[in-house]
Coordinates of C-alpha atoms in Angstrom, one line a residue:
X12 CA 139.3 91.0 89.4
X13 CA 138.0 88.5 91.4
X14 CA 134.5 88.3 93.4
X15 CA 134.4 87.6 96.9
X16 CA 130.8 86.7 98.4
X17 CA 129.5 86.1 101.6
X18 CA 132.1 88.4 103.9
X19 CA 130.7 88.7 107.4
X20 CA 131.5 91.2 109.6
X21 CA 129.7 92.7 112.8
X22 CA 127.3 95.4 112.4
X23 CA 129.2 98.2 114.0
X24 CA 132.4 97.1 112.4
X25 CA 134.8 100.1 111.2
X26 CA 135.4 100.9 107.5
X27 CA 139.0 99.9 108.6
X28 CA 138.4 96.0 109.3
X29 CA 137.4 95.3 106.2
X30 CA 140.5 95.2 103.8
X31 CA 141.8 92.7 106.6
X32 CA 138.7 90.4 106.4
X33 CA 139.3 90.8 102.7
X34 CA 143.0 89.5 103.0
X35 CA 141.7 86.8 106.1
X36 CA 139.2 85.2 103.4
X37 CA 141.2 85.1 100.3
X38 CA 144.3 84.3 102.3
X39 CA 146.7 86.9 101.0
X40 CA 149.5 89.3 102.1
X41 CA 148.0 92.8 102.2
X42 CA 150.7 94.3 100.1
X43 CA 148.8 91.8 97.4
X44 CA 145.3 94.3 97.9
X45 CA 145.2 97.1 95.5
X46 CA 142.0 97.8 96.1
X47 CA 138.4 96.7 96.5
X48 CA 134.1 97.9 95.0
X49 CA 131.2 96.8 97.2
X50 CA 129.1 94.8 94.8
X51 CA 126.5 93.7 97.5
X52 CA 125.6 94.4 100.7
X53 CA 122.8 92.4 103.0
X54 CA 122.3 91.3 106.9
X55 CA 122.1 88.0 108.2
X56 CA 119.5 88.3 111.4
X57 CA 119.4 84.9 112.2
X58 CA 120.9 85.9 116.1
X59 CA 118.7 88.9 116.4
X60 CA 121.0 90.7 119.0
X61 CA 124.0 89.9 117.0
X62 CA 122.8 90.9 113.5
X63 CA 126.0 90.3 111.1
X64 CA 126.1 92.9 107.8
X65 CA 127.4 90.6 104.8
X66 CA 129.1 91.3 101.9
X67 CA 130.3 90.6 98.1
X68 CA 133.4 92.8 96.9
X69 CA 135.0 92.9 93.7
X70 CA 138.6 92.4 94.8
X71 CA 141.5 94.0 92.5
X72 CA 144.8 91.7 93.9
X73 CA 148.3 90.9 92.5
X74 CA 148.4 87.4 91.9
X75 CA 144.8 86.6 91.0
X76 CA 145.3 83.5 89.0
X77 CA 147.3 82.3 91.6
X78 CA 144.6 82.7 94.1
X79 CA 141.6 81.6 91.9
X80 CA 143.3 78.2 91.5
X81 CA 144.1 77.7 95.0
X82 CA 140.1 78.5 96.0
X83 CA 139.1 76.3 92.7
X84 CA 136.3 74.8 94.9
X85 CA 135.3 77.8 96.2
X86 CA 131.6 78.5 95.7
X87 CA 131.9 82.4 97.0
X88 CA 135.4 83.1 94.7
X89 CA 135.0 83.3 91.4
X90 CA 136.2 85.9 88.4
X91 CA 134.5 88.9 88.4
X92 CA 131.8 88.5 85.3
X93 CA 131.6 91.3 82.7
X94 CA 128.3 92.7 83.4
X95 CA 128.4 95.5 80.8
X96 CA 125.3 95.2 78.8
X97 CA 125.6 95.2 74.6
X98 CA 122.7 95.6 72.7
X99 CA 122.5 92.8 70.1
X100 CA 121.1 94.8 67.5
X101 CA 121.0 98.5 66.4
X102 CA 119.1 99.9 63.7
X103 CA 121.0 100.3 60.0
X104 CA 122.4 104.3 59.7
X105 CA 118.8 106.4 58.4
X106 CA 116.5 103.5 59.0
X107 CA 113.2 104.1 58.3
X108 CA 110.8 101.7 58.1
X109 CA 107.6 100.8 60.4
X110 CA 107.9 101.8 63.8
X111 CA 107.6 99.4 66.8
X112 CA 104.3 100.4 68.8
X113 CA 104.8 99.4 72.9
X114 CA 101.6 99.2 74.7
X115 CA 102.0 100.3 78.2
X116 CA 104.3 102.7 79.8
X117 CA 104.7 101.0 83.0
X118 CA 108.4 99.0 84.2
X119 CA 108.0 96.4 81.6
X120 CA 106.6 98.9 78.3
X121 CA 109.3 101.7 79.6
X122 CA 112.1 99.7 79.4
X123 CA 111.3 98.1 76.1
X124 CA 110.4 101.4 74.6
X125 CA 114.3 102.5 76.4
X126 CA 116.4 99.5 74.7
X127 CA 113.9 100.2 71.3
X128 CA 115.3 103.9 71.5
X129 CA 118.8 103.3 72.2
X130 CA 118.6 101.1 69.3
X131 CA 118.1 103.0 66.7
X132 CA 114.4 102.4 66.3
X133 CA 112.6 105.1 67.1
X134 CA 109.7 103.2 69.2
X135 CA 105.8 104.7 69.7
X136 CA 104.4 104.2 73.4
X137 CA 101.2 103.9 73.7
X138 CA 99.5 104.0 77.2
X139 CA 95.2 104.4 78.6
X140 CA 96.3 106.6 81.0
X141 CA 98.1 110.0 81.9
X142 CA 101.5 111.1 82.7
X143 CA 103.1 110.6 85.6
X144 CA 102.1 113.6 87.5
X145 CA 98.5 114.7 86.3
X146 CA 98.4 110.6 87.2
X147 CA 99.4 111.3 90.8
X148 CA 96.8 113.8 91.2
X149 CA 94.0 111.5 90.2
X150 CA 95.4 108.8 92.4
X151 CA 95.1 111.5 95.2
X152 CA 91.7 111.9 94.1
X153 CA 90.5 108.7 95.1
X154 CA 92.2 108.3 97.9
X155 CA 91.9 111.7 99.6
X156 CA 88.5 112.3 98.1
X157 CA 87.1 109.1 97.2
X158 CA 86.8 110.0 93.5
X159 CA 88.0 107.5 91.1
X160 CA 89.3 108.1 87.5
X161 CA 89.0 104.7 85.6
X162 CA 92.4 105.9 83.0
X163 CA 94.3 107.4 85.7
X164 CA 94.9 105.6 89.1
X165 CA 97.0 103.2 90.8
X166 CA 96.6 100.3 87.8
X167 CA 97.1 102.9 84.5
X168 CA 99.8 105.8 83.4
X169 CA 103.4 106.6 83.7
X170 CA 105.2 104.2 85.6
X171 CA 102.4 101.5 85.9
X172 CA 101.7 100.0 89.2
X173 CA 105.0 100.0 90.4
X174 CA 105.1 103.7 90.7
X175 CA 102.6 103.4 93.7
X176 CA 104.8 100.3 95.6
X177 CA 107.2 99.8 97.5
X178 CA 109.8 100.2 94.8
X179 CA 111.5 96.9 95.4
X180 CA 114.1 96.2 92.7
X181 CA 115.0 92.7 93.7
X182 CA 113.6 89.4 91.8
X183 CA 114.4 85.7 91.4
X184 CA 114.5 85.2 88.0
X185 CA 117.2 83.6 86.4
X186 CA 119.7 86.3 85.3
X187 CA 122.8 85.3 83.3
X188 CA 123.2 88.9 81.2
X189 CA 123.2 91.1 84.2
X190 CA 120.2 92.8 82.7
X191 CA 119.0 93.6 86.2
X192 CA 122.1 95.6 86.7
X193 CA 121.3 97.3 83.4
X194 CA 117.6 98.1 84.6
X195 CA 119.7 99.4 88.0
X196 CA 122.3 101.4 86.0
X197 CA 119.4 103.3 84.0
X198 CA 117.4 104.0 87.3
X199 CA 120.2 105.3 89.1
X200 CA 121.4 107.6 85.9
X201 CA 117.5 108.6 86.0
X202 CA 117.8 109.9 89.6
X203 CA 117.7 107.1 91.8
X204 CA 119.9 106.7 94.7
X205 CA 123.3 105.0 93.8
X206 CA 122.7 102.5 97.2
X207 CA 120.5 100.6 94.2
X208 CA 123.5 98.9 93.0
X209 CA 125.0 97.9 96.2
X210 CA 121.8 96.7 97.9
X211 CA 120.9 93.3 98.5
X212 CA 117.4 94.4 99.1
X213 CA 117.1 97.4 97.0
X214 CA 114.1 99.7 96.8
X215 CA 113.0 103.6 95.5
X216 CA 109.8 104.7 96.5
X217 CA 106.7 106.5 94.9
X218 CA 108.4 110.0 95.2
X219 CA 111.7 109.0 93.4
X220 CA 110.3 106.7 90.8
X221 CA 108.1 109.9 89.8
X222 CA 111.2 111.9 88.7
X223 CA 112.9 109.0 87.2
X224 CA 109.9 107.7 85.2
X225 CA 109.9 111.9 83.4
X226 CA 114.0 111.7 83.1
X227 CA 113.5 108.5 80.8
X228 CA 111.1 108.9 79.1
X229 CA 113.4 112.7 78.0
X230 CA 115.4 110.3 77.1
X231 CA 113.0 108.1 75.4
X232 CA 111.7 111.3 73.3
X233 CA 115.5 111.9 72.6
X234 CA 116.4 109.3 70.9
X235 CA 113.3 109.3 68.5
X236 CA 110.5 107.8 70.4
X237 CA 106.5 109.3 71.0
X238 CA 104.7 109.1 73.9
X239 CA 100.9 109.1 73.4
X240 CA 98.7 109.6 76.4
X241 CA 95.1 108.6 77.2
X242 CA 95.4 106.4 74.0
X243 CA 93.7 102.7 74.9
X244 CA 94.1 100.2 72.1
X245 CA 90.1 98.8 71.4
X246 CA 91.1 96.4 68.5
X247 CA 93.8 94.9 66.5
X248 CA 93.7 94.2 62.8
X249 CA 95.4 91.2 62.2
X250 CA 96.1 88.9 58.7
X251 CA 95.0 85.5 58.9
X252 CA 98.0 83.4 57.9
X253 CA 96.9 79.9 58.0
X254 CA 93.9 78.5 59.8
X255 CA 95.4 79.0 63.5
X256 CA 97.8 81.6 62.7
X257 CA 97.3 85.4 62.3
X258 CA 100.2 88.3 61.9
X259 CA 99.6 91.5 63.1
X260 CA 99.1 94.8 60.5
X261 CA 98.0 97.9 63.2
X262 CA 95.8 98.9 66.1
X263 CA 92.3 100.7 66.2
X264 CA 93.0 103.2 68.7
X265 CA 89.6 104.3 71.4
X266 CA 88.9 107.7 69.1
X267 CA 88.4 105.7 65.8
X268 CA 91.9 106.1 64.3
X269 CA 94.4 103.5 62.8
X270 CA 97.6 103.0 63.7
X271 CA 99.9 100.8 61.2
X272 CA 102.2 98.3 63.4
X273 CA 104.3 95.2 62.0
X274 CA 105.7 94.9 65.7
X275 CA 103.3 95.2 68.7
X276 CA 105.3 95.1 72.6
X277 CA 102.0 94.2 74.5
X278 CA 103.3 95.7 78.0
X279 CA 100.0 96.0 79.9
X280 CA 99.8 96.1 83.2
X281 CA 97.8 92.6 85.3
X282 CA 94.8 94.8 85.6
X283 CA 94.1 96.1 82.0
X284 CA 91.0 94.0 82.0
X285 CA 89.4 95.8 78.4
X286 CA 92.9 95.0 77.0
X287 CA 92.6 91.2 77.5
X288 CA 89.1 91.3 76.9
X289 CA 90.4 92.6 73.1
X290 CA 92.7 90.2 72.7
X291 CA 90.4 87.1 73.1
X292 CA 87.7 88.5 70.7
X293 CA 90.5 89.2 68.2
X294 CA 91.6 85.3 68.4
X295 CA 95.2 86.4 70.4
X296 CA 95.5 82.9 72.4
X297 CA 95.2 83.0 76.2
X298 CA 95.0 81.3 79.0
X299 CA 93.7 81.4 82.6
X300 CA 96.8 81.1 85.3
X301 CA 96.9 81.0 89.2
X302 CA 97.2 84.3 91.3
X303 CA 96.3 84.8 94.7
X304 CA 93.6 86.6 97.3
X305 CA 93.3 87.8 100.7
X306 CA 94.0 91.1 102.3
X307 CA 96.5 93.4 103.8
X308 CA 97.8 92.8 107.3
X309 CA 99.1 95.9 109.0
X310 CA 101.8 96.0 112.3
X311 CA 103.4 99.2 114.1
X312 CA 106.6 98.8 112.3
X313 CA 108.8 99.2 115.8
X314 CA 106.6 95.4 116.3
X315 CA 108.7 94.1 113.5
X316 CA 111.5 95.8 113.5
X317 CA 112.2 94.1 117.1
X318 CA 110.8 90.6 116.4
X319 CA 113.3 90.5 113.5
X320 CA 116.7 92.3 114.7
X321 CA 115.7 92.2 118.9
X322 CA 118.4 94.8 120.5
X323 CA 119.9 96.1 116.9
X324 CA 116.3 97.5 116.0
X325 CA 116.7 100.6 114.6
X326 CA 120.0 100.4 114.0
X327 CA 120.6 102.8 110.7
X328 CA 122.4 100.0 108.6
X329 CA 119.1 98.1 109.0
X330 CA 116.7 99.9 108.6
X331 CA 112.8 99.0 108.8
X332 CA 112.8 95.3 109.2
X333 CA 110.7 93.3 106.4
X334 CA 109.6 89.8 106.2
X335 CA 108.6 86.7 104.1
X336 CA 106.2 83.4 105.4
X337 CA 104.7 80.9 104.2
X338 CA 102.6 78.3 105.4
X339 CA 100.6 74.9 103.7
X340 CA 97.2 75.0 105.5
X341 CA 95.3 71.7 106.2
X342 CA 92.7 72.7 103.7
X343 CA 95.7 72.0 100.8
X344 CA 95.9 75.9 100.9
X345 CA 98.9 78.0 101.1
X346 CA 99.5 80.9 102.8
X347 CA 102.0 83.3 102.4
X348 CA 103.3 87.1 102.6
X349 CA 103.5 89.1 99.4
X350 CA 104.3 92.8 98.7
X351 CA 105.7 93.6 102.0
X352 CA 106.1 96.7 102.5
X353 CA 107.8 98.1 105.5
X354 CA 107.3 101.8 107.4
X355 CA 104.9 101.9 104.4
X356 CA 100.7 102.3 104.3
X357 CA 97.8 100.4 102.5
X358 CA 96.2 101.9 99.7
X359 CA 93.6 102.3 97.6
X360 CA 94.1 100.7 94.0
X361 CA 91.0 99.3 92.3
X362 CA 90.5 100.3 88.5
X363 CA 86.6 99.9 88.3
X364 CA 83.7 102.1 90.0
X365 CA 82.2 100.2 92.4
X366 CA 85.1 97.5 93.7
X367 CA 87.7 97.7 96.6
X368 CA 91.2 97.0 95.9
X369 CA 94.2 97.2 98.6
X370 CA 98.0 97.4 97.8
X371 CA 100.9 98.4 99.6
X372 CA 103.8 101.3 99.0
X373 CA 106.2 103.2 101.0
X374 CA 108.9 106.1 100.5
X375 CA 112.1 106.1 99.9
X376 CA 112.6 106.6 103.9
X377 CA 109.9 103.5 105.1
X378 CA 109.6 105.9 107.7
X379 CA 105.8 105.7 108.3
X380 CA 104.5 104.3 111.3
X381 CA 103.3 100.3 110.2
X382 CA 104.2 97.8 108.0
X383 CA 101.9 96.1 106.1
X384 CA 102.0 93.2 103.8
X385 CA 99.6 90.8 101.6
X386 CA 98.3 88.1 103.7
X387 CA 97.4 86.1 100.3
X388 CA 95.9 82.6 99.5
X389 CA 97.1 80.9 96.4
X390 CA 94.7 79.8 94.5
X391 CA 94.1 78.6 90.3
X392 CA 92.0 77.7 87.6
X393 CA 90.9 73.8 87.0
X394 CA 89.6 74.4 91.3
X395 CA 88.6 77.4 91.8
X396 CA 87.6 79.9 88.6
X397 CA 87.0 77.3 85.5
X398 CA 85.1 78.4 82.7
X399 CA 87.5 79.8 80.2
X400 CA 90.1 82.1 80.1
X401 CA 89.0 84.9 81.3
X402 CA 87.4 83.0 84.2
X403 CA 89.8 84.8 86.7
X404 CA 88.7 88.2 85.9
X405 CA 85.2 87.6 87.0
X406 CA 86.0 85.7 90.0
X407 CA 88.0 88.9 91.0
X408 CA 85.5 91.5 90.4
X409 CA 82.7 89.4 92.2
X410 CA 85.4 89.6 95.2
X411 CA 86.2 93.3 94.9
X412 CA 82.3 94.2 94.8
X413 CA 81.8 92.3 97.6
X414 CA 84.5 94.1 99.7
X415 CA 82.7 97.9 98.1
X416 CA 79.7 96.8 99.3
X417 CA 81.6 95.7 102.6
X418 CA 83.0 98.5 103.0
X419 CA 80.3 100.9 102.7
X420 CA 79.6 101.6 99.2
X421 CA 82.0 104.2 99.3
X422 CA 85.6 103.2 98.5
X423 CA 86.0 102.7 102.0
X424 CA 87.9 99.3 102.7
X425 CA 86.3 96.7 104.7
X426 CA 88.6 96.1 107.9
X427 CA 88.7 93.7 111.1
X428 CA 90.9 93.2 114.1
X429 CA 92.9 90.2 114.0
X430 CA 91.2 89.4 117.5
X431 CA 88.3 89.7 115.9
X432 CA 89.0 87.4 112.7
X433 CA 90.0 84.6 114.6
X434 CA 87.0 84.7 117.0
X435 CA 85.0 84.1 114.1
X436 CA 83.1 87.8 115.0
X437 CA 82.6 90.9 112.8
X438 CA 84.6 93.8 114.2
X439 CA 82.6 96.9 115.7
X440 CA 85.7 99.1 116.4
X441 CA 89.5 99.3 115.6
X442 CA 92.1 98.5 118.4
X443 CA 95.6 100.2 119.0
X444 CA 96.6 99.6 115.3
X445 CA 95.5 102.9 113.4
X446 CA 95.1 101.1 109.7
X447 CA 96.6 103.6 106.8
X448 CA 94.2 103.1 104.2
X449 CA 92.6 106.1 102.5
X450 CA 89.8 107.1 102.2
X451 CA 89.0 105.4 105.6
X452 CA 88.5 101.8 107.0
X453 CA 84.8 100.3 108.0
X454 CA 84.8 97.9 110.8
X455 CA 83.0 95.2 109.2
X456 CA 83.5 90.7 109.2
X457 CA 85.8 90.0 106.3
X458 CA 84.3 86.5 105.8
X459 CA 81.6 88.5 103.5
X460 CA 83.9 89.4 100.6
X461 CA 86.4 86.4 100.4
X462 CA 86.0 82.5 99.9
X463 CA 85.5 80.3 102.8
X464 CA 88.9 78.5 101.7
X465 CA 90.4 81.4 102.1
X466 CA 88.7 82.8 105.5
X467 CA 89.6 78.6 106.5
X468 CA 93.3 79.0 105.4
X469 CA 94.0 82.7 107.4
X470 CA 92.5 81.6 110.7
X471 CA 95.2 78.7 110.5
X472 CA 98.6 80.5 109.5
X473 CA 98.0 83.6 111.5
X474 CA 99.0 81.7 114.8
X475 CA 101.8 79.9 113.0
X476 CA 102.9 83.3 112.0
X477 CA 102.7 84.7 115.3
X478 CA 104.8 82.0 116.6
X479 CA 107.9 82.9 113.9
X480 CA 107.1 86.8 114.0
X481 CA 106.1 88.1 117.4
X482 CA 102.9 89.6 117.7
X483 CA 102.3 88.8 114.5
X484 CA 98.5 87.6 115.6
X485 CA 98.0 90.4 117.7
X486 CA 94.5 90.6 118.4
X487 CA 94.8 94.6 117.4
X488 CA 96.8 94.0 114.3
X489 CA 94.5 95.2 111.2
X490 CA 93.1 93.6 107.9
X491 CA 91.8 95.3 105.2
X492 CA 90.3 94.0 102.3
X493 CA 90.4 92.5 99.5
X494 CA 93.9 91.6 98.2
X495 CA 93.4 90.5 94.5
X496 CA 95.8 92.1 91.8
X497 CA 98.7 89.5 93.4
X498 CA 99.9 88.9 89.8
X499 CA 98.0 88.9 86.4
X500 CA 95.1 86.5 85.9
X501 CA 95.9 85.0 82.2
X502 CA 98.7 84.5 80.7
X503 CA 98.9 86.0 76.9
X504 CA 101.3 82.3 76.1
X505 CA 104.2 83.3 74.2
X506 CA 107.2 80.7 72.3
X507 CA 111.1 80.9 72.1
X508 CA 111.0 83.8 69.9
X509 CA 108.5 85.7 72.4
X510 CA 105.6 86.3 70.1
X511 CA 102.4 85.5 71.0
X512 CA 102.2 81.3 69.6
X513 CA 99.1 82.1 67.1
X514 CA 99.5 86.2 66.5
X515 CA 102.7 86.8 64.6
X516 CA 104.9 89.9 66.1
X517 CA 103.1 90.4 68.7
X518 CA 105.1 90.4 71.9
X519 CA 103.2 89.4 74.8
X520 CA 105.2 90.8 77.6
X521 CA 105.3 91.6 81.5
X522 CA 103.2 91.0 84.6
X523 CA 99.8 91.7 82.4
X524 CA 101.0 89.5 79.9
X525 CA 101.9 86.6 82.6
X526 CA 105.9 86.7 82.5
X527 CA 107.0 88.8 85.5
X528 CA 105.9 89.8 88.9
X529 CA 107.3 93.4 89.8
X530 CA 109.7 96.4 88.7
X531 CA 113.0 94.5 88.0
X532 CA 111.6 91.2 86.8
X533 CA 109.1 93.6 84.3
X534 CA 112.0 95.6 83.0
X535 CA 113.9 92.7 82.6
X536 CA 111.0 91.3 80.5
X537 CA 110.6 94.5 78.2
X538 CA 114.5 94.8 77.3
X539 CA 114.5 90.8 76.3
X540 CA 111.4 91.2 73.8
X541 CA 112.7 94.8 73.0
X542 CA 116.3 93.0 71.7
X543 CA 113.7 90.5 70.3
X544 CA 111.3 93.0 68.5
X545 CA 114.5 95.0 67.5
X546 CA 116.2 91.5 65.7
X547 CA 113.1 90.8 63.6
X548 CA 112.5 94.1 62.1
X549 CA 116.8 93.9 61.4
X550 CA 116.1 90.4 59.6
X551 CA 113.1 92.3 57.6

């Protein structure tokens, strides 16, 4: 088969046109067409009142060699690659020797544990916090009620942080296996809506990832594996090899117990805090790595959805209208949009009593009223949290008690007009932008719980932004605050065999651990140090 990339065709074009466009494109007869699969599908809204939907096909055709070599230079005609995924390594028949341990049951720890079972190796999961549904009770807790569990919330259980996103399933890593499209294939046999595999900009959900987080792990248990709930890891016993090497023997679990491990899949989330804490005590090498900070920026989503696609707003091949900006600040700062979320809300995801945290999610539908997004500030170590590697988890806690105390003491976020942020005045009221954050907003200055750099570096893009997104500035658009769980704050550094450089077999792995940034790029993570964990333990 052959693949055929970047096929435009109108918005409203009819299912009919497009075997023609096929035929137009590659420059064959019809009769040669035996039939076509939608591998992609995106927009191009570069004319916003002529929005274009474009596609990639895998095109079945009589005389395919024939037409490859014709096309040779042809960057969007190529062979259709074999995408199949084939584990590397099984387990021998009856194996039975030390089990694999995976800490964390979020994207990154459930697909490691996933490839570990279908392996053969019968893999133990270990994770601080609850399953998936007791987990979405206690998140409701805190944002309904204000009543914060520090095991079970937005940061720790089933699913991990992505559960409580937007879903996205999109990355840019570098993917030459097609283990995205294995991550895809498992979500959608897991529940998830087949448009995953088609999508150029593929997303789930909270309420869909719920089911499908329970139908793997099933699957999981199936196969061999153990889930152990509200079990957090306090120390590792390790063997000292040489005098900067140490290889890992088992875990001392929170109530005392032991746990013998040879191979350790460290899948923590970027806010498991204790769990780094551990690992520099126990000599695990780590170091501090840039992340970013700022706040959530909130828009009625019909704003967007007609700066972005003008007259075609709305229509239902669209859908809500997203974004991405970026702008370098005269201060040497950048600014940019992260998380975006659209028809989505703001909510509450801190980890610790006594700190404000904002993220963003939405359903399935994006059918809520605004859109939000992080309005972030990238900043790193050597200028602006040195002092070790840990540095960064300080300089985010004195930022998130800032925006508690901000906010009211009281989980409430700290929140200003846009207006209002760019006069350089504390807000008093809200405007026509109702913010979604739960349990409520406090009207309040946000230059009290972020750096000046930061304040300095917002005031500047926001009218740049306005200028590429209309409205964007809109002195009644909403910021709540503070933005700091961006990406992981250390990096647990890791060599070409993906254990940690001075622990042996331990796997560092996964936003906590420094090496991805979301659901796909996470799972993507866990299956490569699964197949890695799952070769070692072959070699013996």
């Amino acid at each position: 088969m052959i693949r055929l990339s970047g096929l435009y065709l109108p918005l409203d074009h009819a299912l009919e046109a497009i075997a023609p466009a096929i035929c137009a494109r590659l420059g064959i007869a019809a009769a040669d067409l035996r039939g076509y699969t939608l591998y992609r599908r995106g927009n191009d809204a570069r004319r916003r009142n002529a929005v274009q939907l474009v596609y990639t096909f895998d095109v079945d055709l009589d005389g395919e060699d024939a037409v490859l070599a014709r096309l040779v230079g042809d960057k969007d005609v190529r062979p259709t690659p074999d995408m199949a995924y084939r584990p590397p390594v099984t387990a021998p028949v009856a194996w039975s020797g030390t089990r694999p341990v995976v800490i964390g049951a979020g994207p990154c720890g459930l697909f490691a544990g996933l490839i570990l079972a279908q392996a053969g190796f019968r893999p133990i999961i270990l994770d601080r916090g609850k399953p998936v549904r007791e987990r979405t009770k206690d998140t409701w807790g805190l944002w309904r009620r204000g009543q914060l569990d520090p095991d079970s919330n937005v940061q720790f259980g089933e699913g991990g942080a992505g559960t409580f996103s937007d879903g996205k399933l999109y990355c840019r890593v570098k993917d030459p296996r097609f283990l995205g499209r294995k991550v895809l294939e498992e979500f959608v046999a897991a529940g998830a809506p087949d448009d995953i595999l088609w999508e150029a900009h593929p997303h789930i959900g909270t309420f869909r990832l719920v089911t499908m987080v329970e139908s793997m792990r099933r699957q999981i248990e199936a196969l061999g594996g153990e889930y152990r709930w509200q079990t957090r890891v306090d120390g590792l016993e390790v063997e000292r090899t040489s005098d900067t090497h140490q290889r890992i023997r088992g875990l001392h679990l929170h109530d005392g117990s032991f746990l013998e491990a040879d191979h350790v899949v460290l899948a923590v989330g970027h806010s498991a805090r204790p769990t780094f804490e551990m690992l520099h005590t126990s000599g695990v090498h780590i170091e501090a790595k840039p992340f970013s900070i700022g706040v959530r920026i909130e828009h009625p989503q019909s704003w967007i959805d007609r700066a972005r696609f003008g007259a075609c707003a709305g229509h239902p091949d669209l859908g809500a209208a997203a974004y991405s900006l970026s702008h370098h600040c005269a201060n040497g700062r950048t600014v940019y949009s992260f998380c975006m979320c659209p028809g989505g809300r703001v909510v509450a995801a801190t980890s610790e009593e006594g700190r404000v945290v904002t993220n963003g999610m939405s359903q399935y539908s994006r059918a809520e009223f605004n859109a939000n997004s992080g309005l972030v500030v990238a900043i790193d170590p050597a200028r602006d949290y040195p002092g070790g590697p840990l540095a960064g988890i300080d300089f985010q806690r004195h930022w998130e008690s800032l925006a508690y105390v901000a906010g009211g003491s009281s989980y409430h976020a700290p929140g200003q007009r846009v207006g209002d942020f760019l006069a350089k005045r504390a807000s008093t009221a809200l405007g026509t932008v109702t913010p979604s954050y739960q349990p409520g907003v406090t009207p309040t200055d946000l230059a009290a719980c972020l750096p000046n750099y930061a304040i300095e570096a917002m005031r500047e893009a926001l009218p740049v932004f306005g200028r590429q997104i209309a409205r964007y500035d809109d002195p009644d658009a909403v910021m709540t605050g503070v933005e700091t769980r961006t990406s992981s704050p250390i990096r647990i550094t890791r060599g070409k065999d993906l254990q940690s450089i001075n622990t042996e077999r331990l796997y560092p792995a996964g936003e906590g651990a420094g090496y991805a940034g979301g659901i796909l790029s996470a799972a993507i993570d866990g299956i490569k140090v699964a197949e890695a964990v799952a070769a070692s333990i072959a070699a013996g």
